[in-house]
Each structure stands twice: as structure tokens, then as C-alpha cells.
mmCIF file of C-alpha atoms in Angstrom:
data_model
loop_
_atom_site.group_PDB
_atom_site.id
_atom_site.type_symbol
_atom_site.label_atom_id
_atom_site.label_comp_id
_atom_site.label_asym_id
_atom_site.label_seq_id
_atom_site.Cartn_x
_atom_site.Cartn_y
_atom_site.Cartn_z
ATOM 1 C CA TRP A 21 2.525 -2.067 -24.557
ATOM 2 C CA ASN A 22 -0.973 -2.002 -22.948
ATOM 3 C CA ILE A 23 -3.104 -4.643 -21.912
ATOM 4 C CA GLU A 24 -6.345 -5.305 -21.002
ATOM 5 C CA LEU A 25 -6.400 -7.172 -17.706
ATOM 6 C CA PRO A 26 -8.876 -9.817 -17.337
ATOM 7 C CA GLY A 27 -11.722 -8.767 -13.845
ATOM 8 C CA TYR A 28 -10.935 -5.109 -11.966
ATOM 9 C CA GLY A 29 -9.185 -4.855 -9.424
ATOM 10 C CA GLN A 30 -7.433 -1.944 -7.484
ATOM 11 C CA SER A 31 -4.123 -3.454 -5.869
ATOM 12 C CA SER A 32 -0.795 -2.712 -7.340
ATOM 13 C CA PRO A 33 1.330 -4.855 -9.670
ATOM 14 C CA VAL A 34 4.069 -6.119 -7.983
ATOM 15 C CA VAL A 35 7.495 -7.796 -10.024
ATOM 16 C CA TRP A 36 10.069 -10.309 -10.009
ATOM 17 C CA ASP A 37 12.429 -11.514 -12.288
ATOM 18 C CA GLY A 38 10.779 -10.697 -15.268
ATOM 19 C CA LYS A 39 7.188 -11.031 -14.697
ATOM 20 C CA ILE A 40 4.624 -9.024 -13.203
ATOM 21 C CA PHE A 41 1.746 -9.801 -10.697
ATOM 22 C CA THR A 42 -1.455 -8.423 -10.985
ATOM 23 C CA THR A 43 -4.972 -9.284 -8.860
ATOM 24 C CA ALA A 44 -8.553 -9.030 -9.745
ATOM 25 C CA ILE A 45 -11.649 -9.894 -9.250
ATOM 26 C CA GLU A 46 -15.292 -11.180 -11.112
ATOM 27 C CA GLY A 47 -18.663 -11.285 -10.768
ATOM 28 C CA GLU A 48 -21.040 -9.596 -9.177
ATOM 29 C CA ASN A 49 -20.578 -10.755 -5.596
ATOM 30 C CA CYS A 50 -16.692 -11.074 -6.180
ATOM 31 C CA ASP A 51 -17.329 -14.691 -6.645
ATOM 32 C CA THR A 52 -14.225 -15.052 -7.713
ATOM 33 C CA GLY A 53 -10.763 -13.981 -7.370
ATOM 34 C CA ILE A 54 -7.989 -13.848 -10.196
ATOM 35 C CA ILE A 55 -3.931 -13.551 -9.505
ATOM 36 C CA TYR A 56 -2.728 -13.156 -13.188
ATOM 37 C CA CYS A 57 0.902 -12.859 -14.547
ATOM 38 C CA ALA A 58 2.210 -10.773 -17.522
ATOM 39 C CA SER A 59 5.869 -10.718 -18.650
ATOM 40 C CA LEU A 60 7.989 -7.340 -18.915
ATOM 41 C CA LYS A 61 8.824 -7.501 -21.554
ATOM 42 C CA ASN A 62 5.549 -7.621 -23.564
ATOM 43 C CA GLY A 63 2.935 -7.766 -21.434
ATOM 44 C CA LYS A 64 2.067 -11.295 -22.620
ATOM 45 C CA GLU A 65 0.277 -13.485 -20.109
ATOM 46 C CA LEU A 66 2.172 -16.057 -18.595
ATOM 47 C CA TRP A 67 -0.530 -18.081 -17.208
ATOM 48 C CA ARG A 68 -3.357 -16.895 -14.703
ATOM 49 C CA MET A 69 -4.704 -19.058 -11.350
ATOM 50 C CA VAL A 70 -8.295 -18.440 -10.836
ATOM 51 C CA PHE A 71 -10.547 -19.588 -7.145
ATOM 52 C CA ASP A 72 -13.785 -19.509 -5.521
ATOM 53 C CA SER A 73 -14.149 -16.617 -3.229
ATOM 54 C CA SER A 74 -14.879 -18.146 0.244
ATOM 55 C CA SER A 75 -17.056 -15.290 1.715
ATOM 56 C CA PRO A 76 -18.822 -13.351 -1.726
ATOM 57 C CA VAL A 77 -19.484 -9.600 -1.242
ATOM 58 C CA LYS A 78 -22.580 -7.710 -3.286
ATOM 59 C CA ARG A 79 -19.802 -5.855 -5.690
ATOM 60 C CA SER A 80 -20.434 -1.955 -5.521
ATOM 61 C CA ARG A 81 -17.893 0.846 -6.648
ATOM 62 C CA MET A 82 -18.323 1.785 -2.675
ATOM 63 C CA VAL A 83 -16.703 -1.545 -1.341
ATOM 64 C CA SER A 84 -12.869 -2.633 -2.337
ATOM 65 C CA LEU A 85 -12.301 -4.454 -5.308
ATOM 66 C CA ALA A 86 -9.155 -6.516 -5.221
ATOM 67 C CA ALA A 87 -7.226 -3.911 -3.009
ATOM 68 C CA PRO A 88 -4.610 -5.429 -0.621
ATOM 69 C CA THR A 89 -1.703 -5.555 -2.822
ATOM 70 C CA PRO A 90 0.483 -9.463 -3.449
ATOM 71 C CA VAL A 91 4.158 -9.718 -2.230
ATOM 72 C CA VAL A 92 6.674 -11.446 -3.262
ATOM 73 C CA ASP A 93 10.189 -12.649 -3.126
ATOM 74 C CA ASN A 94 12.253 -15.646 -4.214
ATOM 75 C CA ALA A 95 10.230 -18.310 -3.839
ATOM 76 C CA GLY A 96 6.893 -17.720 -4.164
ATOM 77 C CA LEU A 97 4.034 -14.983 -4.711
ATOM 78 C CA TYR A 98 1.677 -14.355 -1.845
ATOM 79 C CA VAL A 99 -1.391 -12.820 -2.271
ATOM 80 C CA PHE A 100 -4.887 -11.726 -0.202
ATOM 81 C CA PHE A 101 -8.312 -10.827 -1.063
ATOM 82 C CA GLU A 102 -10.744 -8.711 0.800
ATOM 83 C CA SER A 103 -13.297 -12.519 0.905
ATOM 84 C CA GLY A 104 -10.143 -13.393 3.740
ATOM 85 C CA ASP A 105 -8.840 -15.642 1.265
ATOM 86 C CA LEU A 106 -4.902 -15.417 1.661
ATOM 87 C CA LEU A 107 -2.962 -17.876 -0.712
ATOM 88 C CA ALA A 108 0.806 -18.693 -1.756
ATOM 89 C CA LEU A 109 1.716 -19.685 -5.252
ATOM 90 C CA SER A 110 5.054 -20.467 -6.629
ATOM 91 C CA HIS A 111 6.360 -18.150 -9.856
ATOM 92 C CA ASP A 112 4.890 -20.253 -12.354
ATOM 93 C CA GLY A 113 1.101 -21.006 -11.000
ATOM 94 C CA LYS A 114 0.984 -23.762 -9.071
ATOM 95 C CA LYS A 115 -0.915 -23.130 -5.806
ATOM 96 C CA LEU A 116 1.691 -24.064 -2.367
ATOM 97 C CA TRP A 117 -1.181 -22.950 -0.365
ATOM 98 C CA HIS A 118 -4.844 -21.318 0.495
ATOM 99 C CA ARG A 119 -5.945 -20.276 3.899
ATOM 100 C CA TYR A 120 -9.336 -18.716 4.698
ATOM 101 C CA LEU A 121 -8.416 -16.120 7.369
ATOM 102 C CA GLY A 122 -12.154 -15.083 8.141
ATOM 103 C CA GLY A 123 -13.120 -18.391 9.613
ATOM 104 C CA LYS A 124 -10.974 -17.329 12.543
ATOM 105 C CA TYR A 125 -10.522 -13.840 12.719
ATOM 106 C CA GLY A 126 -13.886 -12.631 10.415
ATOM 107 C CA PRO A 127 -16.348 -11.861 9.599
ATOM 108 C CA LEU A 128 -13.893 -9.581 7.523
ATOM 109 C CA ARG A 129 -16.758 -6.258 7.633
ATOM 110 C CA THR A 130 -15.809 -2.873 6.829
ATOM 111 C CA HIS A 131 -17.555 -0.157 5.405
ATOM 112 C CA HIS A 132 -15.367 -0.245 2.141
ATOM 113 C CA GLY A 133 -14.396 -3.457 2.832
ATOM 114 C CA LEU A 134 -10.708 -3.941 2.986
ATOM 115 C CA GLY A 135 -7.789 -2.318 2.098
ATOM 116 C CA SER A 136 -4.600 -3.082 3.658
ATOM 117 C CA SER A 137 -1.572 -4.925 1.630
ATOM 118 C CA LEU A 138 0.517 -7.924 3.051
ATOM 119 C CA PHE A 139 4.207 -7.171 3.969
ATOM 120 C CA GLN A 140 6.688 -9.034 4.824
ATOM 121 C CA SER A 141 10.498 -10.372 5.782
ATOM 122 C CA ARG A 142 12.224 -13.799 5.055
ATOM 123 C CA GLY A 143 10.097 -16.036 6.225
ATOM 124 C CA ARG A 144 7.589 -13.806 7.538
ATOM 125 C CA LEU A 145 3.884 -12.498 6.120
ATOM 126 C CA GLY A 146 2.207 -10.035 8.166
ATOM 127 C CA LEU A 147 -1.308 -8.451 7.984
ATOM 128 C CA LEU A 148 -3.059 -5.575 9.447
ATOM 129 C CA LEU A 149 -7.397 -6.357 9.900
ATOM 130 C CA ASP A 150 -8.630 -2.985 11.175
ATOM 131 C CA HIS A 151 -12.533 -3.488 11.675
ATOM 132 C CA PRO A 152 -15.769 -3.129 13.531
ATOM 133 C CA ASP A 153 -14.781 -6.723 14.980
ATOM 134 C CA PRO A 154 -12.302 -6.681 17.386
ATOM 135 C CA SER A 155 -9.213 -5.821 14.693
ATOM 136 C CA GLN A 156 -5.973 -8.144 14.413
ATOM 137 C CA LEU A 157 -2.575 -8.221 13.198
ATOM 138 C CA LEU A 158 -1.244 -10.994 12.187
ATOM 139 C CA CYS A 159 2.222 -12.418 11.667
ATOM 140 C CA LEU A 160 2.290 -15.988 9.114
ATOM 141 C CA ASP A 161 4.707 -18.788 8.537
ATOM 142 C CA LYS A 162 5.098 -18.181 5.093
ATOM 143 C CA GLN A 163 6.135 -21.575 4.523
ATOM 144 C CA ASN A 164 2.561 -22.705 5.169
ATOM 145 C CA GLY A 165 0.142 -19.510 6.200
ATOM 146 C CA ARG A 166 -0.102 -20.905 10.057
ATOM 147 C CA THR A 167 -0.262 -18.280 12.066
ATOM 148 C CA ILE A 168 3.063 -17.213 14.333
ATOM 149 C CA TRP A 169 1.569 -14.389 16.944
ATOM 150 C CA ALA A 170 -1.759 -13.051 16.532
ATOM 151 C CA LYS A 171 -2.574 -9.536 18.667
ATOM 152 C CA GLN A 172 -5.988 -8.676 19.182
ATOM 153 C CA ARG A 173 -6.412 -4.643 19.001
ATOM 154 C CA GLU A 174 -9.252 -2.262 19.653
ATOM 155 C CA LYS A 175 -12.198 -1.915 17.036
ATOM 156 C CA ARG A 176 -10.235 0.072 14.546
ATOM 157 C CA VAL A 177 -11.658 0.854 10.813
ATOM 158 C CA SER A 178 -8.358 1.505 8.362
ATOM 159 C CA TRP A 179 -6.947 0.731 5.037
ATOM 160 C CA SER A 180 -3.435 1.650 5.813
ATOM 161 C CA THR A 181 -1.153 -1.062 5.021
ATOM 162 C CA PRO A 182 2.374 -1.184 7.586
ATOM 163 C CA VAL A 183 5.730 -0.404 7.184
ATOM 164 C CA LEU A 184 8.419 -3.208 8.207
ATOM 165 C CA ILE A 185 12.295 -1.383 8.872
ATOM 166 C CA ASP A 186 14.002 -4.553 9.700
ATOM 167 C CA ASP A 187 12.121 -5.761 13.105
ATOM 168 C CA ALA A 188 10.137 -2.991 13.321
ATOM 169 C CA LEU A 189 6.529 -2.635 12.299
ATOM 170 C CA LEU A 190 5.033 1.204 12.248
ATOM 171 C CA ILE A 191 1.838 1.110 11.991
ATOM 172 C CA SER A 192 -0.840 4.539 11.355
ATOM 173 C CA SER A 193 -4.169 3.427 11.381
ATOM 174 C CA ASN A 194 -7.328 5.420 12.656
ATOM 175 C CA GLY A 195 -6.157 7.598 15.521
ATOM 176 C CA VAL A 196 -2.679 6.163 16.458
ATOM 177 C CA LEU A 197 0.705 5.890 15.309
ATOM 178 C CA GLU A 198 2.604 2.445 16.818
ATOM 179 C CA GLU A 199 6.206 1.057 16.812
ATOM 180 C CA ILE A 200 5.739 -3.112 16.608
ATOM 181 C CA ASP A 201 8.093 -5.522 17.593
ATOM 182 C CA PHE A 202 7.272 -7.940 14.371
ATOM 183 C CA ALA A 203 9.501 -10.864 15.946
ATOM 184 C CA THR A 204 6.664 -11.068 19.360
ATOM 185 C CA GLY A 205 4.348 -8.520 17.880
ATOM 186 C CA GLU A 206 4.955 -6.631 21.458
ATOM 187 C CA GLN A 207 4.341 -2.418 21.059
ATOM 188 C CA ARG A 208 7.303 -0.879 21.262
ATOM 189 C CA TRP A 209 5.974 2.948 21.565
ATOM 190 C CA TYR A 210 2.600 5.120 20.871
ATOM 191 C CA VAL A 211 0.760 8.312 20.345
ATOM 192 C CA ASP A 212 -2.227 8.923 20.387
ATOM 193 C CA GLY A 213 -5.231 11.105 19.333
ATOM 194 C CA LEU A 214 -3.852 11.858 15.872
ATOM 195 C CA THR A 215 -7.314 11.750 13.463
ATOM 196 C CA GLY A 216 -7.879 11.413 9.563
ATOM 197 C CA ASN A 217 -5.066 8.860 8.984
ATOM 198 C CA THR A 218 -7.031 5.898 7.963
ATOM 199 C CA VAL A 219 -5.697 5.284 4.555
ATOM 200 C CA ALA A 220 -2.110 6.165 4.342
ATOM 201 C CA SER A 221 0.941 4.025 5.536
ATOM 202 C CA ALA A 222 3.541 6.075 7.390
ATOM 203 C CA SER A 223 6.822 7.226 5.574
ATOM 204 C CA VAL A 224 10.114 6.605 7.394
ATOM 205 C CA THR A 225 13.560 7.860 7.644
ATOM 206 C CA GLN A 226 16.284 7.326 9.429
ATOM 207 C CA ASN A 227 15.413 9.480 12.068
ATOM 208 C CA LEU A 228 11.265 10.423 11.354
ATOM 209 C CA VAL A 229 8.657 8.478 11.163
ATOM 210 C CA ILE A 230 5.905 10.217 9.090
ATOM 211 C CA ILE A 231 1.912 10.199 8.769
ATOM 212 C CA GLY A 232 -0.542 11.364 5.937
ATOM 213 C CA SER A 233 -3.912 12.130 7.167
ATOM 214 C CA SER A 234 -6.764 13.639 5.539
ATOM 215 C CA ALA A 235 -7.004 15.798 8.302
ATOM 216 C CA LYS A 236 -5.137 19.464 9.020
ATOM 217 C CA GLY A 237 -2.908 19.203 11.646
ATOM 218 C CA ASN A 238 -3.014 15.293 11.496
ATOM 219 C CA CYS A 239 0.715 15.268 8.809
ATOM 220 C CA VAL A 240 3.219 14.721 12.297
ATOM 221 C CA ALA A 241 6.624 13.894 12.209
ATOM 222 C CA VAL A 242 7.617 11.275 15.051
ATOM 223 C CA ARG A 243 11.267 10.828 16.136
ATOM 224 C CA ARG A 244 12.050 7.153 16.185
ATOM 225 C CA GLY A 245 12.876 5.398 19.398
ATOM 226 C CA GLY A 246 11.651 5.494 23.140
ATOM 227 C CA LYS A 247 8.724 3.585 24.843
ATOM 228 C CA GLY A 248 4.972 3.827 25.762
ATOM 229 C CA ASN A 249 3.447 6.810 25.301
ATOM 230 C CA VAL A 250 6.037 9.259 23.236
ATOM 231 C CA GLY A 251 3.171 11.835 22.096
ATOM 232 C CA GLU A 252 4.702 14.475 24.747
ATOM 233 C CA THR A 253 8.413 13.790 23.355
ATOM 234 C CA HIS A 254 8.882 12.368 20.589
ATOM 235 C CA ILE A 255 6.364 14.476 17.638
ATOM 236 C CA VAL A 256 8.908 16.810 15.959
ATOM 237 C CA TRP A 257 6.575 18.584 13.901
ATOM 238 C CA LYS A 258 2.978 18.985 12.644
ATOM 239 C CA SER A 259 2.017 20.399 9.306
ATOM 240 C CA ALA A 260 -0.445 23.351 9.686
ATOM 241 C CA LYS A 261 -1.958 22.498 6.146
ATOM 242 C CA ALA A 262 -0.817 19.583 4.106
ATOM 243 C CA THR A 263 -2.733 16.524 3.801
ATOM 244 C CA SER A 264 -2.758 13.296 2.313
ATOM 245 C CA SER A 265 -6.032 11.533 1.894
ATOM 246 C CA PHE A 266 -5.226 8.335 -0.635
ATOM 247 C CA GLY A 267 -1.604 8.239 -1.346
ATOM 248 C CA SER A 268 1.147 7.614 1.024
ATOM 249 C CA PRO A 269 3.131 10.994 1.894
ATOM 250 C CA LEU A 270 6.714 10.828 0.557
ATOM 251 C CA ALA A 271 10.009 11.669 2.299
ATOM 252 C CA HIS A 272 12.827 12.266 0.128
ATOM 253 C CA ALA A 273 15.915 14.829 0.260
ATOM 254 C CA ASN A 274 15.270 16.450 3.703
ATOM 255 C CA HIS A 275 11.539 17.192 1.609
ATOM 256 C CA VAL A 276 8.017 15.280 2.156
ATOM 257 C CA TYR A 277 5.159 15.241 -0.405
ATOM 258 C CA PHE A 278 2.010 15.749 0.680
ATOM 259 C CA VAL A 279 -1.009 14.997 -1.865
ATOM 260 C CA SER A 280 -4.339 15.571 -0.735
ATOM 261 C CA ARG A 281 -8.289 14.559 -1.423
ATOM 262 C CA ALA A 282 -8.429 17.768 -4.115
ATOM 263 C CA GLY A 283 -5.047 17.238 -5.771
ATOM 264 C CA ILE A 284 -3.093 19.298 -3.596
ATOM 265 C CA LEU A 285 0.730 18.756 -3.760
ATOM 266 C CA SER A 286 2.372 19.760 -0.365
ATOM 267 C CA CYS A 287 5.991 20.265 -0.538
ATOM 268 C CA VAL A 288 7.082 20.461 3.426
ATOM 269 C CA ASP A 289 10.483 20.659 5.081
ATOM 270 C CA SER A 290 11.270 17.317 6.761
ATOM 271 C CA GLY A 291 13.533 19.338 9.796
ATOM 272 C CA THR A 292 10.814 21.786 10.209
ATOM 273 C CA GLY A 293 7.625 20.670 9.134
ATOM 274 C CA GLN A 294 7.556 24.193 7.805
ATOM 275 C CA THR A 295 5.346 24.154 3.858
ATOM 276 C CA LYS A 296 7.691 25.218 1.194
ATOM 277 C CA TRP A 297 5.134 25.411 -1.843
ATOM 278 C CA ASP A 298 1.978 24.082 -2.792
ATOM 279 C CA ARG A 299 0.912 22.964 -6.401
ATOM 280 C CA ARG A 300 -2.209 22.074 -8.051
ATOM 281 C CA LEU A 301 -2.385 18.529 -9.534
ATOM 282 C CA GLY A 302 -4.892 17.918 -11.948
ATOM 283 C CA ALA A 303 -6.773 15.302 -9.734
ATOM 284 C CA SER A 304 -5.785 13.228 -6.323
ATOM 285 C CA CYS A 305 -2.868 10.567 -6.768
ATOM 286 C CA TRP A 306 -4.461 7.452 -5.305
ATOM 287 C CA ALA A 307 -1.156 5.651 -6.275
ATOM 288 C CA SER A 308 1.663 6.881 -3.609
ATOM 289 C CA PRO A 309 4.375 8.929 -5.270
ATOM 290 C CA LEU A 310 8.184 7.565 -5.835
ATOM 291 C CA ALA A 311 11.650 8.636 -6.173
ATOM 292 C CA ALA A 312 14.040 7.062 -8.299
ATOM 293 C CA GLY A 313 17.689 8.745 -8.453
ATOM 294 C CA GLU A 314 17.145 12.415 -8.342
ATOM 295 C CA ARG A 315 13.276 12.832 -9.301
ATOM 296 C CA ILE A 316 9.915 12.201 -8.015
ATOM 297 C CA TYR A 317 7.235 11.034 -9.617
ATOM 298 C CA PHE A 318 3.156 12.185 -8.767
ATOM 299 C CA PHE A 319 0.401 10.029 -11.180
ATOM 300 C CA ASP A 320 -2.706 10.957 -10.716
ATOM 301 C CA LYS A 321 -6.031 9.225 -10.352
ATOM 302 C CA ASP A 322 -6.898 10.257 -14.240
ATOM 303 C CA GLY A 323 -3.343 9.348 -15.725
ATOM 304 C CA SER A 324 -1.546 12.712 -15.338
ATOM 305 C CA THR A 325 2.229 12.678 -14.316
ATOM 306 C CA LEU A 326 3.638 15.222 -12.780
ATOM 307 C CA VAL A 327 8.185 14.924 -12.586
ATOM 308 C CA LEU A 328 10.092 17.052 -10.479
ATOM 309 C CA GLN A 329 14.257 17.661 -9.530
ATOM 310 C CA SER A 330 14.274 16.261 -6.037
ATOM 311 C CA GLY A 331 15.310 18.303 -3.747
ATOM 312 C CA GLY A 332 12.201 20.423 -3.375
ATOM 313 C CA SER A 333 12.112 22.487 -6.309
ATOM 314 C CA GLN A 334 8.524 22.955 -7.828
ATOM 315 C CA GLU A 335 9.606 23.739 -11.229
ATOM 316 C CA ALA A 336 8.605 20.363 -13.484
ATOM 317 C CA LEU A 337 11.161 18.637 -15.504
ATOM 318 C CA ALA A 338 7.916 16.983 -17.692
ATOM 319 C CA GLU A 339 4.511 16.508 -17.606
ATOM 320 C CA ASN A 340 2.904 13.844 -19.517
ATOM 321 C CA LYS A 341 -0.884 12.570 -20.259
ATOM 322 C CA LEU A 342 -1.752 8.981 -20.527
ATOM 323 C CA SER A 343 -5.424 7.879 -22.373
ATOM 324 C CA VAL A 344 -6.365 5.414 -19.647
ATOM 325 C CA SER A 345 -8.941 3.737 -18.823
ATOM 326 C CA GLY A 346 -10.640 4.156 -15.097
ATOM 327 C CA VAL A 347 -8.579 5.344 -12.515
ATOM 328 C CA VAL A 348 -4.703 4.411 -11.917
ATOM 329 C CA TYR A 349 -4.597 2.870 -8.892
ATOM 330 C CA GLY A 350 -0.864 1.806 -8.072
ATOM 331 C CA VAL A 351 2.901 2.079 -9.833
ATOM 332 C CA ALA A 352 5.810 -0.301 -9.930
ATOM 333 C CA ALA A 353 8.845 1.073 -11.260
ATOM 334 C CA ILE A 354 12.171 -1.438 -12.237
ATOM 335 C CA ASP A 355 14.841 -1.643 -14.457
ATOM 336 C CA GLN A 356 14.142 1.675 -16.403
ATOM 337 C CA HIS A 357 10.253 0.386 -16.446
ATOM 338 C CA PHE A 358 7.438 2.229 -14.992
ATOM 339 C CA ILE A 359 4.043 -0.485 -14.493
ATOM 340 C CA ILE A 360 0.853 1.019 -14.389
ATOM 341 C CA ARG A 361 -2.103 -0.310 -13.228
ATOM 342 C CA THR A 362 -5.591 0.990 -13.749
ATOM 343 C CA GLY A 363 -8.762 -1.159 -12.579
ATOM 344 C CA SER A 364 -9.022 -3.247 -16.322
ATOM 345 C CA GLU A 365 -5.196 -2.960 -17.692
ATOM 346 C CA LEU A 366 -1.502 -2.578 -17.666
ATOM 347 C CA ILE A 367 0.922 0.064 -19.193
ATOM 348 C CA CYS A 368 4.261 -0.856 -19.648
ATOM 349 C CA ILE A 369 6.437 2.504 -19.989
ATOM 350 C CA ASN A 370 10.444 2.872 -21.141
ATOM 351 C CA HIS A 371 11.966 5.306 -18.789
ATOM 352 C CA GLN A 372 15.051 5.650 -21.319
#
């Protein structure tokens, strides 16, 4: 099925118990925020919640538009907008709480708006606010949105989302890769002197943290562990030419896949960093690639999909072209379905 969504949004869809949740904005000044719920079975609207933005901003194609992706758990849905509005809703659309973060940590302004998404543990939400004013890393209580801890950071403009593995928070953001203890907010180790790592999230394996960068020589693999500055001791490799501008790198089955701004897909050996092959896609991937079973999927921004066998093969198992309205921003995969989101539509594809 294929449905038109209200408003316009750049966030990825999230799914829970047969329900798909998306976010969007409306108005010339992004005046209105929209949280929308559709049925996974048939795309039917189940509910929508609309609220007035706490901090309107002039809409343009150079400003992020409902870019942060929500998170969901068995208790509810948690959404964040560039306006600084943070909300929790029940699965049936009832507002549980609403907090405006711009009042305490703002004004939340960057050259292109905020793009970092929420991340979560069992009882906590996390949010990275790297912007021209003193940046913040926040840990919040899911039940009420109250701040558990907040760590002020150097001014860093980036749109990347941290990755939480157990209590280890891995942040790749504008010049630095670091691991934070999510229980306390204290830094464990870091690598600095990086460039171009302002959008892509890290990809984490059992032993390595791999970051994507738009600058050649800055897609880096770092061995986990250590204390303080580990730049001289824990960098395992730097890719000589692979870059990753929008979608995050994918580490899978002893290989790492990067997609450049120009749509060049590079397959790199995860142990050595050596490039095995390069392949040109139809366009760049704004949605991060994903692996399911023995297959890897690359969804380019113009609606084409490349399916590869995992293990480093560049032979295409399938190539598909969807007619889409606008840019493919995000993809979710669940129960043999792909949910593909553009700015104004939601597409469901049965994998069988």
C-alpha cells in the first residue's frame, strides 16, 4: 500500500505492535507539529495529534523539517521536533507529557536546523543537542520528561544521533568520537582531530566503533575500550577514500559499507580498512542501509533499491525502482515488510 501523509517530514518511521508512527510539520513557519499513526496492515489512519510549535522558524528547503526520528516502547511514543518540543504519547495518541527544551537549553538554532534523533534505554531518553550555542547532552526520565542529568559540551554543529549499546553511548560528532557512560554522563574515552563526521551515526561491532565522514581519510575504525584520549593507541584503520555523507555506515559480516554524497558505494574489509570494491548507485542514500538475514539493502534518495548478498559480494541480487514523490528519507523493516518514508508519503512493501 501507499498513502499520502499530512504535512511534510524527514524523520524515519517507527513501528510498534502493528502501528506505524511518523512526524511532520505544516505551515510557512513550521507553525504546526503533526504526529501520525497508521496501520501496518493496510495504511489506514488510526489517529493523528496536532500541536502548535513552541518556536516557529521560517520554512525552506535548507532547514530541517521534522527531521528527528521518534522512539517507541511498550509504554508509549516519544517525539522530538527542531522547535525544541519534546512529547510523550500513549500508543492510542493521548498526550502523556510535553516539554519545551528551548526554554532551558536554547535557543536551538543551527545553520540547517536540528537533526539528531532521540535514543532510549528502558527508563530513559537521550538527546544530543550540538548547535552554535553551548551544546548539551541530555538524559531524561521517560515517565515525565524531567532531566536526570545534562552535560554541557563545546559548541559543535552536527546532526548525528548517538548509538547506545547497554550503558555505553557512542557519539560521532563534528571532530570527535567519544564513549559516554549513559548512567552518569561521564566521558570514558575519545578520539579527536576528525573532520566531516557531522551527520552519520557510528556503526558498532563487538570490538569496533566505525564512523562515517564526508571527508576522505576520516572514515575510521576505533577499538573499543581505554581511557581518555585513545587516538594514538586505539585507531585500527582509516579508509583511504571511502566517504559517508548522509546515511550511516553499515558494519555486517566482516565488511563495512559506506555511501558517498555522489552515490558511490564502497565495501571495506572491517579488519583492515582496505577497499574491496566501489560501485555507483543511482543516487546517494539519505536513508541508512540495513541488513536482514543474508541480504543488504541500499535505498537511494530517488527511490531505487539495490539488494546485495552479505559477505562482501558486489553482485546484485535485485534492483528495484519505486515511483516516489520527493526524497526517500528513512526506512523501517519489520515482519517481512519494508516501510519507506518520503517527505509526504508512506509506502509499505511486503518482502515475501
